[in-house]
CSV table of C-alpha atoms in Angstrom, one decimal:
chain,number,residue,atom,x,y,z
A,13,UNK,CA,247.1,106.9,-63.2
A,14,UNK,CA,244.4,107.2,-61.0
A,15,UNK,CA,242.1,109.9,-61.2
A,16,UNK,CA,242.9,113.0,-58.4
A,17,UNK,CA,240.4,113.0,-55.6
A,18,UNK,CA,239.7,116.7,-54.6
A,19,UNK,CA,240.9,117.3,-50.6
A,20,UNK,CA,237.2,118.1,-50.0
A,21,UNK,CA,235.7,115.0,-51.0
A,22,UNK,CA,238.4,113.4,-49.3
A,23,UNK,CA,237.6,114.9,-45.9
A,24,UNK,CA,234.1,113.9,-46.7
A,25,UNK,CA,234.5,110.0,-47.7
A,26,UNK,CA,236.3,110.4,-44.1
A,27,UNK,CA,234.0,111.6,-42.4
A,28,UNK,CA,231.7,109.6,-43.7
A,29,UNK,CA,234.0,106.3,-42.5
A,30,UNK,CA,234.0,107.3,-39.2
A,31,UNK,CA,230.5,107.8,-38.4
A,32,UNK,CA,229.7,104.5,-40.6
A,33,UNK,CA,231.9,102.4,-37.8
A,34,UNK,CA,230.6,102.0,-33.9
A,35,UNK,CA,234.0,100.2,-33.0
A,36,UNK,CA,236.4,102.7,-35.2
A,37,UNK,CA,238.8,102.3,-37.7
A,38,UNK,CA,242.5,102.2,-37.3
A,39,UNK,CA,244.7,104.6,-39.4
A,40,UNK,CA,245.7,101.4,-41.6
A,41,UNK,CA,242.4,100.6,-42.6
A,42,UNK,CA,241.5,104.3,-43.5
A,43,UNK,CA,244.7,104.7,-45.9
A,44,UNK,CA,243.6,101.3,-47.2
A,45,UNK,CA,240.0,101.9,-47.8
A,46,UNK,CA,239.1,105.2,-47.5
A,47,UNK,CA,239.1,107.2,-51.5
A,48,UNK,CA,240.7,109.6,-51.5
A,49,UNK,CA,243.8,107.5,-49.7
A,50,UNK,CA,242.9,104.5,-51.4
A,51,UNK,CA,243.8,106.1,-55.0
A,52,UNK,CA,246.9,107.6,-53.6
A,53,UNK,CA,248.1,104.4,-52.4
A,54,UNK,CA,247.5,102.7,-55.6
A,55,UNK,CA,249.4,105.3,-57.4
A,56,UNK,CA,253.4,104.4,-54.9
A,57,UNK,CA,252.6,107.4,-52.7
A,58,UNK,CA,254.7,106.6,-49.3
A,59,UNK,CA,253.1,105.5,-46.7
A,60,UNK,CA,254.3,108.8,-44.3
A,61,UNK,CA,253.0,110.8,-46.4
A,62,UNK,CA,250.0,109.1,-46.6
A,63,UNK,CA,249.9,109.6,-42.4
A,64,UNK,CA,250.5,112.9,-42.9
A,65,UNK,CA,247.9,114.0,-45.0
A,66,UNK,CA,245.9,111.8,-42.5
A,67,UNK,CA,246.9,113.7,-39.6
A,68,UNK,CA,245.9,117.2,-41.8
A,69,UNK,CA,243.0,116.2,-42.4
A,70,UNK,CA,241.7,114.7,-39.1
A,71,UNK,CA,243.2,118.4,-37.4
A,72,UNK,CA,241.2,120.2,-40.6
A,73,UNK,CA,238.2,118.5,-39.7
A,74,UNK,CA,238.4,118.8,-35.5
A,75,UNK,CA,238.9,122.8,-36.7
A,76,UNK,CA,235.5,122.6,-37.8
A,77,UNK,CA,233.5,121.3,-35.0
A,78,UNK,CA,234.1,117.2,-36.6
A,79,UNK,CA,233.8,115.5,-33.5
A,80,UNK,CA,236.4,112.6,-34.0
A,81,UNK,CA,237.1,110.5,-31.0
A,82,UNK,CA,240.6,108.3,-30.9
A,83,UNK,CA,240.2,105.5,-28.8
A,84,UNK,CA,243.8,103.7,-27.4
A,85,UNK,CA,244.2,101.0,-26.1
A,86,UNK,CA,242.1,99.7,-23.6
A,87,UNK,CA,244.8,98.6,-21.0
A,88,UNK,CA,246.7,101.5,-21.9
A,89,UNK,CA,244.5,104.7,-22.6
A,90,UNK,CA,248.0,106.3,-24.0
A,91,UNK,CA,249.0,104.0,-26.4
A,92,UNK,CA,248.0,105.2,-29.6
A,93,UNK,CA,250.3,102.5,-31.9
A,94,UNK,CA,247.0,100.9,-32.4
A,95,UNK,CA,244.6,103.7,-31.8
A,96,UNK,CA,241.2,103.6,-33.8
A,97,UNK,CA,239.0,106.9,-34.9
A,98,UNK,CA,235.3,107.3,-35.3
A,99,UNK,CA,233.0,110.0,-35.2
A,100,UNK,CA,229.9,109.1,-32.9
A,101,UNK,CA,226.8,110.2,-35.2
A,102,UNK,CA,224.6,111.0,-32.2
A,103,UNK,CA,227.2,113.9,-31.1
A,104,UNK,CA,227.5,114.7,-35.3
A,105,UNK,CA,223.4,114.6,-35.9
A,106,UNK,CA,221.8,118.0,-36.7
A,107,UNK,CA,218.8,118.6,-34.0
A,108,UNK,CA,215.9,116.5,-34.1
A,109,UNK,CA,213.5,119.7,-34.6
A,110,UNK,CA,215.5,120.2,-37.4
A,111,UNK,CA,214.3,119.8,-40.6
A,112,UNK,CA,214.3,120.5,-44.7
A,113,UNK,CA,211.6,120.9,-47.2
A,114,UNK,CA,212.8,119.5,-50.7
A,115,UNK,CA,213.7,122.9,-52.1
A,116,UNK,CA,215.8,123.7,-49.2
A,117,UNK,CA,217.6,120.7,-49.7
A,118,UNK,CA,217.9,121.4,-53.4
A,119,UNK,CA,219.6,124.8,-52.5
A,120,UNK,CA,222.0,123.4,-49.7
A,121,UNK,CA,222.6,120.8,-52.4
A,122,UNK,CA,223.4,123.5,-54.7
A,123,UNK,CA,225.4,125.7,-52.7
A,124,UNK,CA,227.6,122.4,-51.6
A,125,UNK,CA,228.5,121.9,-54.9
A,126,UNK,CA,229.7,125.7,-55.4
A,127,UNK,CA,231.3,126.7,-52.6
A,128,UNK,CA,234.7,126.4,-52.0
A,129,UNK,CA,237.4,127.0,-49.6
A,130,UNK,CA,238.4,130.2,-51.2
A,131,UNK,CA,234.6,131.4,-50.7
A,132,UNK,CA,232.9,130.2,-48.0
A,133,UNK,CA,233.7,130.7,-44.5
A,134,UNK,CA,234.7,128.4,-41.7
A,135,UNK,CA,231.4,127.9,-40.1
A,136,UNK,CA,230.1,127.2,-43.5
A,137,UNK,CA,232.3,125.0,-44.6
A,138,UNK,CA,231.4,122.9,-41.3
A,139,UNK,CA,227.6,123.3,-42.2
A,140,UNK,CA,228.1,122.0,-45.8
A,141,UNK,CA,230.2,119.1,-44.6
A,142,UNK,CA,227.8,117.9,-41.8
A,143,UNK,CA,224.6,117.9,-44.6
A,144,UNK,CA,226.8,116.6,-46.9
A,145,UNK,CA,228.0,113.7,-44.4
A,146,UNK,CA,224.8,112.8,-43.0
A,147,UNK,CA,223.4,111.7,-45.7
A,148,UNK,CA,220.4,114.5,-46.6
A,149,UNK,CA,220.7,115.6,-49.8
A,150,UNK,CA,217.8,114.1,-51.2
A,151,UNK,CA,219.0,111.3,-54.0
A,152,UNK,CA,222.6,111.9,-54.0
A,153,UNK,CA,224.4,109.4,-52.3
A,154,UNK,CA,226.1,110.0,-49.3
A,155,UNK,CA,229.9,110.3,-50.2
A,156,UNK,CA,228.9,110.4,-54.0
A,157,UNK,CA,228.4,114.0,-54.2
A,158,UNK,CA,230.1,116.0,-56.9
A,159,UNK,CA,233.3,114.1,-57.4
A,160,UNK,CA,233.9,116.4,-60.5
A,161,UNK,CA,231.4,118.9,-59.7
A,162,UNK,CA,233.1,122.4,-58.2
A,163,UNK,CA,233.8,125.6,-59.6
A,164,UNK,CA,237.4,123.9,-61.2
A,165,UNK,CA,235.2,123.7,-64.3
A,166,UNK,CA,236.9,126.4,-66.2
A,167,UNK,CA,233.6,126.9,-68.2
A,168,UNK,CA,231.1,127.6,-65.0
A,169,UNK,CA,232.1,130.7,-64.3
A,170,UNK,CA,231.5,132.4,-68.1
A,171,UNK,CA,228.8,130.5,-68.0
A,172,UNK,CA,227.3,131.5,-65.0
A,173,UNK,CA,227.7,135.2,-65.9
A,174,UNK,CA,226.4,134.9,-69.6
A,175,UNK,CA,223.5,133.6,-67.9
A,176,UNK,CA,223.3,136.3,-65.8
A,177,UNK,CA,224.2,139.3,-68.0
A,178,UNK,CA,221.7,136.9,-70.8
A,179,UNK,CA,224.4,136.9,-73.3
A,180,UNK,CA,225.2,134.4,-75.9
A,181,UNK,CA,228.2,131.9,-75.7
A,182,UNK,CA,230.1,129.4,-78.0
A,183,UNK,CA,232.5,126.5,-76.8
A,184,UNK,CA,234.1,123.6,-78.1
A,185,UNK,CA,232.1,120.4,-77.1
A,186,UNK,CA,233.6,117.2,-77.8
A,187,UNK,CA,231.3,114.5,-78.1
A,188,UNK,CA,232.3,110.6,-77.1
A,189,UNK,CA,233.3,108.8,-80.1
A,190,UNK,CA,234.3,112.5,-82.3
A,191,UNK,CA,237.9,112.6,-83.0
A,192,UNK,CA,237.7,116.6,-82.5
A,193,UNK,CA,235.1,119.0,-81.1
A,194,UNK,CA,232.5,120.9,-82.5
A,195,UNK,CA,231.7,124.4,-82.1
A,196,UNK,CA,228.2,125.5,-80.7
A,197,UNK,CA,226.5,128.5,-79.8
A,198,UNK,CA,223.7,129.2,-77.7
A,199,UNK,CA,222.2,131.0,-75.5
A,200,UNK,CA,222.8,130.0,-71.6
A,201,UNK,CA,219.7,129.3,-69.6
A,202,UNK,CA,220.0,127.2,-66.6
A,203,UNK,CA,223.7,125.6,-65.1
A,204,UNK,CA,222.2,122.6,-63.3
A,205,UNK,CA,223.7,119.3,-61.1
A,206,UNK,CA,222.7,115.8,-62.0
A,207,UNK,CA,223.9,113.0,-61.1
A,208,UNK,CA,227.0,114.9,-59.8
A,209,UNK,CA,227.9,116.5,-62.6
A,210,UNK,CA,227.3,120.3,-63.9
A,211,UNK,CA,225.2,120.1,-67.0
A,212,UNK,CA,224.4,124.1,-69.2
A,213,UNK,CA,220.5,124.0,-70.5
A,214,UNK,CA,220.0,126.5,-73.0
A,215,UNK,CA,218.8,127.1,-77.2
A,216,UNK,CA,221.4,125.8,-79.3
A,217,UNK,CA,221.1,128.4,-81.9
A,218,UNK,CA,222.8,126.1,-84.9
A,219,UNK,CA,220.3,123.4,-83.9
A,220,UNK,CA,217.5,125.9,-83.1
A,221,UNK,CA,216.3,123.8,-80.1
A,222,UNK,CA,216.9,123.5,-76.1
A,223,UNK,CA,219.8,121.1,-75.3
A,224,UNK,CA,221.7,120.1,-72.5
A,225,UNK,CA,225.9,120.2,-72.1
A,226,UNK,CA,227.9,118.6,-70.2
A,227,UNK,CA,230.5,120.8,-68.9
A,228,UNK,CA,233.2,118.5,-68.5
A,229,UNK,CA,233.0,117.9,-72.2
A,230,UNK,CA,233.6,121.4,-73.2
A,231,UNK,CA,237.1,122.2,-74.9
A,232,UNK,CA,238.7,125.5,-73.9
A,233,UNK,CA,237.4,128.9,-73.3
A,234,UNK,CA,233.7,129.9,-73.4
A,235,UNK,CA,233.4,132.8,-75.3
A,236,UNK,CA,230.8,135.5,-73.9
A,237,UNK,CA,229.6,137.4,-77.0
A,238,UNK,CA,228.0,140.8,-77.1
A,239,UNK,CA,224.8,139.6,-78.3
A,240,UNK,CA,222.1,139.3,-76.1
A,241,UNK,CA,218.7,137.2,-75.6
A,242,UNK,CA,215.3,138.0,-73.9
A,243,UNK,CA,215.9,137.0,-69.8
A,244,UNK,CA,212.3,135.7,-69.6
A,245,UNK,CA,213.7,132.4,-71.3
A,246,UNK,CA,215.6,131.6,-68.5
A,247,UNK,CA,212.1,131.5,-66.4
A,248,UNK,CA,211.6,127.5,-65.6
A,249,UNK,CA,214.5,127.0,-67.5
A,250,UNK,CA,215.9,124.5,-64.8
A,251,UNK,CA,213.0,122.8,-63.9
A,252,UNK,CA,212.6,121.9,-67.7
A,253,UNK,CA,216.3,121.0,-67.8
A,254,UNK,CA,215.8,118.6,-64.5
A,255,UNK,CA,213.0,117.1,-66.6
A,256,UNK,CA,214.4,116.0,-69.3
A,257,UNK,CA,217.2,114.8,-67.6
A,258,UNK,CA,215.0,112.7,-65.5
A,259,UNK,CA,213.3,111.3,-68.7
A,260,UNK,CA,216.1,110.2,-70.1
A,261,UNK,CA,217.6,108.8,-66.9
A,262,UNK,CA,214.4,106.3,-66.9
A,263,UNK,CA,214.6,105.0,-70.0
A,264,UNK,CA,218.2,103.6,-69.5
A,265,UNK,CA,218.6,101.5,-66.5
A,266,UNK,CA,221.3,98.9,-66.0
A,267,UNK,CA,221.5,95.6,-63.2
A,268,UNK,CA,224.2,95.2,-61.7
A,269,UNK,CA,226.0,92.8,-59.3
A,270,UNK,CA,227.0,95.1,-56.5
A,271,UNK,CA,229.4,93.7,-53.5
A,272,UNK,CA,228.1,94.3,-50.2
A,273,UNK,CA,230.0,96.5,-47.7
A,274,UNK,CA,232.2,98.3,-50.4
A,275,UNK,CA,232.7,102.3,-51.7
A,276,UNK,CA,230.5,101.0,-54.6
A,277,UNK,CA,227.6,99.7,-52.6
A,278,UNK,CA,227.7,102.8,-50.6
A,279,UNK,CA,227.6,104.8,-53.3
A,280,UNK,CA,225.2,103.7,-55.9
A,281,UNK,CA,222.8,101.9,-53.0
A,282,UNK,CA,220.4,104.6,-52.6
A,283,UNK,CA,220.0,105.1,-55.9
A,284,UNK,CA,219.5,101.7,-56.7
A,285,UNK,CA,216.0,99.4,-56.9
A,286,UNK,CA,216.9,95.7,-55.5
A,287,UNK,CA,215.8,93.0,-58.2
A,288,UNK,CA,216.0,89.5,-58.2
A,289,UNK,CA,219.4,89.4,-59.5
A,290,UNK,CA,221.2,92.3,-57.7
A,291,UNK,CA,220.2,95.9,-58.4
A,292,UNK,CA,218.8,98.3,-61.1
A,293,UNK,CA,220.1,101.6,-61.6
A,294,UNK,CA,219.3,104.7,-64.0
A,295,UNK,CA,221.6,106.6,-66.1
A,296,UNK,CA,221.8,109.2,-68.6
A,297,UNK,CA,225.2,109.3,-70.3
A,298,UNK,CA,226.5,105.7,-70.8
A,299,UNK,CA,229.8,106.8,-71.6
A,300,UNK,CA,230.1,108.6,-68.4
A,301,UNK,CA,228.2,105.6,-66.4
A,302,UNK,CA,230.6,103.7,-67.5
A,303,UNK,CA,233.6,105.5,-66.5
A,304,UNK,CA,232.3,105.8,-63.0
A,305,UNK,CA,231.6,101.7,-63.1
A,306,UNK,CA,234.7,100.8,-64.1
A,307,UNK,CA,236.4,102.9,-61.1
A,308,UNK,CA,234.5,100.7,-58.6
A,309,UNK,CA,236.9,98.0,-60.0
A,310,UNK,CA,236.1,94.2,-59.0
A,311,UNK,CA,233.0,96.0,-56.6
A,312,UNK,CA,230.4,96.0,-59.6
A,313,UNK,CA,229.8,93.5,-62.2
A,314,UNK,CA,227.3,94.8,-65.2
A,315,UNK,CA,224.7,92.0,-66.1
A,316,UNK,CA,222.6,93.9,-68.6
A,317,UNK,CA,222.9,96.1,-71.0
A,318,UNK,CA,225.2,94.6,-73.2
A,319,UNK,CA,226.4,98.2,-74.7
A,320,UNK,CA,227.0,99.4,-71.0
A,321,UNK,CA,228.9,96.1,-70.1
A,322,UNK,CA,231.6,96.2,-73.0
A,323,UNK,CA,232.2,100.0,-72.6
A,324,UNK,CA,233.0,98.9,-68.8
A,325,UNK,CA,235.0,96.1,-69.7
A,326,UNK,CA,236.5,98.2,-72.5
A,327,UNK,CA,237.8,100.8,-69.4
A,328,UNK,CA,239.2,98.1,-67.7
A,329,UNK,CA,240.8,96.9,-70.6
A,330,UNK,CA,242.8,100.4,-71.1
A,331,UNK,CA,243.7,100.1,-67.5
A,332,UNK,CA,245.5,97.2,-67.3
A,333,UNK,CA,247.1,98.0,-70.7
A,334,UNK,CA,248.3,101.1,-69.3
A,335,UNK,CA,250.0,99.1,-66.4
A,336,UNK,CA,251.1,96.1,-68.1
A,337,UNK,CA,255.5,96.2,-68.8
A,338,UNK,CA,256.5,97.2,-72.2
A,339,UNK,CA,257.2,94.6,-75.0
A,340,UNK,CA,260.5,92.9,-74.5
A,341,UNK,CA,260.6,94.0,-70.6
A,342,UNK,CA,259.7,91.4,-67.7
């Protein structure tokens, strides 16, 4: 089953559609190609309710200040059988004497991945969308932001407030390859987003050392102890956690084939270096890498490494075993 795309990201891939296309796209062709659509599509969702949800989002979006035009037909302004959308990016650009340091950006980066619809108000929801849409968030690309990266982590919040209140946690953590989690215990320093994904930076006290968890990876409930540590530690805490990420991210790079045009090329291109043969892009998790290769589907081919390639292929490989017909069925 395909994986659930969050109504926000959605809105945003949509978004994002409509301003890439001067001539507009017709409903068809953004249930077709559009994620968020796409997925549901793939899965037997009807095609009405596929309009629908259309319809709610394209109202959702108008509601906050999303100027998308529908153009009819041109002999017939009121036909609308065939009607294309499009958003025109000079009416959607923030003012030219507008402008962001790289801090800010890292901030409006940061709130856009917190800040949801329970939380934020109307006029902020529009703000984050537009910065999110145009493109400005620094490396991120531009519909690639935090596909699993919102406060539905169950562990964020626990997290957030042992950091706060300095207090010491312990989780589950399952590690790739581990047939059952592990329990750890540290002390919280830093929640962080890389590569789209909420990471916790702290002292593993078993391992007396700074690691970094993934938070998707983490089994449960986080228990907030009573036990406390000194809050100084958490000073540079994230700016040492960025580091490291970075350094890891540099030693693993993978080329691969990307097809021009597609969600794949739109969302690993400005992360990517061109090389001879197609494009070189940095990682630090291959497991999780991989999962988000193999979703691009035919879009990517993975040339080198070798490790990265048959964890892709291995993906694939579930997938069509999952859809294939039962033994002894046609």
């Amino acid at each position: 089953m395909a994986a659930r795309i969050p109504p926000e990201e959605r809105q945003t891939n949509l978004v994002v559609a409509l301003m890439a296309t001067e001539i507009g796209l017709t409903k068809q062709q953004i249930l077709d190609n559009v994620s968020g659509y796409r997925q549901r599509a793939e899965t037997g969702a009807r095609v009405d309710a596929l309009e629908k949800m259309f319809e709610r989002d394209k109202d959702e979006l108008r509601a906050l200040g999303v100027p998308i035009e529908t153009i009819g037909d041109s002999s017939d302004a009121n036909d609308l059988r065939e009607a294309r959308y499009r958003i025109p990016k000079a009416e959607y650009d923030l003012p030219a004497d507008i402008s962001f340091s790289p801090a800010e950006l890292a901030v409006l980066q940061l709130a856009g991945s917190v800040w949801g619809a329970e939380s934020a108000s109307a006029d902020a929801q529009a703000g984050v969308r537009k910065i999110r849409a145009l493109g400005i968030d620094g490396d991120e690309p531009i519909i690639g932001f935090a596909p699993r990266i919102t406060t539905r982590e169950i562990s964020f919040a626990p997290l957030q407030t042992a950091i706060e209140e300095c207090r010491v946690v312990s989780f589950d953590y399952l590690k790739p390859g581990e047939q059952s989690p592990r329990r750890r215990t540290m002390e919280p320093l830093a929640l962080l987003d890389f590569e789209a994904r909420w990471h916790v930076y702290g002292i593993d006290l078993d391992a007396d050392d700074e690691r970094t968890f993934l938070l998707s990876r983490i089994v449960g409930d986080v228990l907030v102890t009573r036990k406390s540590f000194a809050p100084e530690l958490r000073d540079g805490a994230g700016d040492r956690a960025l580091a490291g990420l970075a350094e890891v991210a540099e030693r693993n790079t993978a080329l691969l084939e990307i097809t021009p045009g597609t969600e794949a090329a739109l969302r690993l291109g400005r992360r990517a270096t061109p090389e001879v043969q197609g494009f070189s892009v940095s990682y630090v998790d291959v497991h999780i890498f991989a999962d988000e290769l193999a979703s691009y589907g035919p879009e990517v081919r993975v040339v080198e490494p070798i490790g990265l390639r048959d964890a892709v292929i291995e993906r694939l490989g579930a997938i069509v075993a999952a859809h294939s017909p039962e033994e002894g069925r046609a």
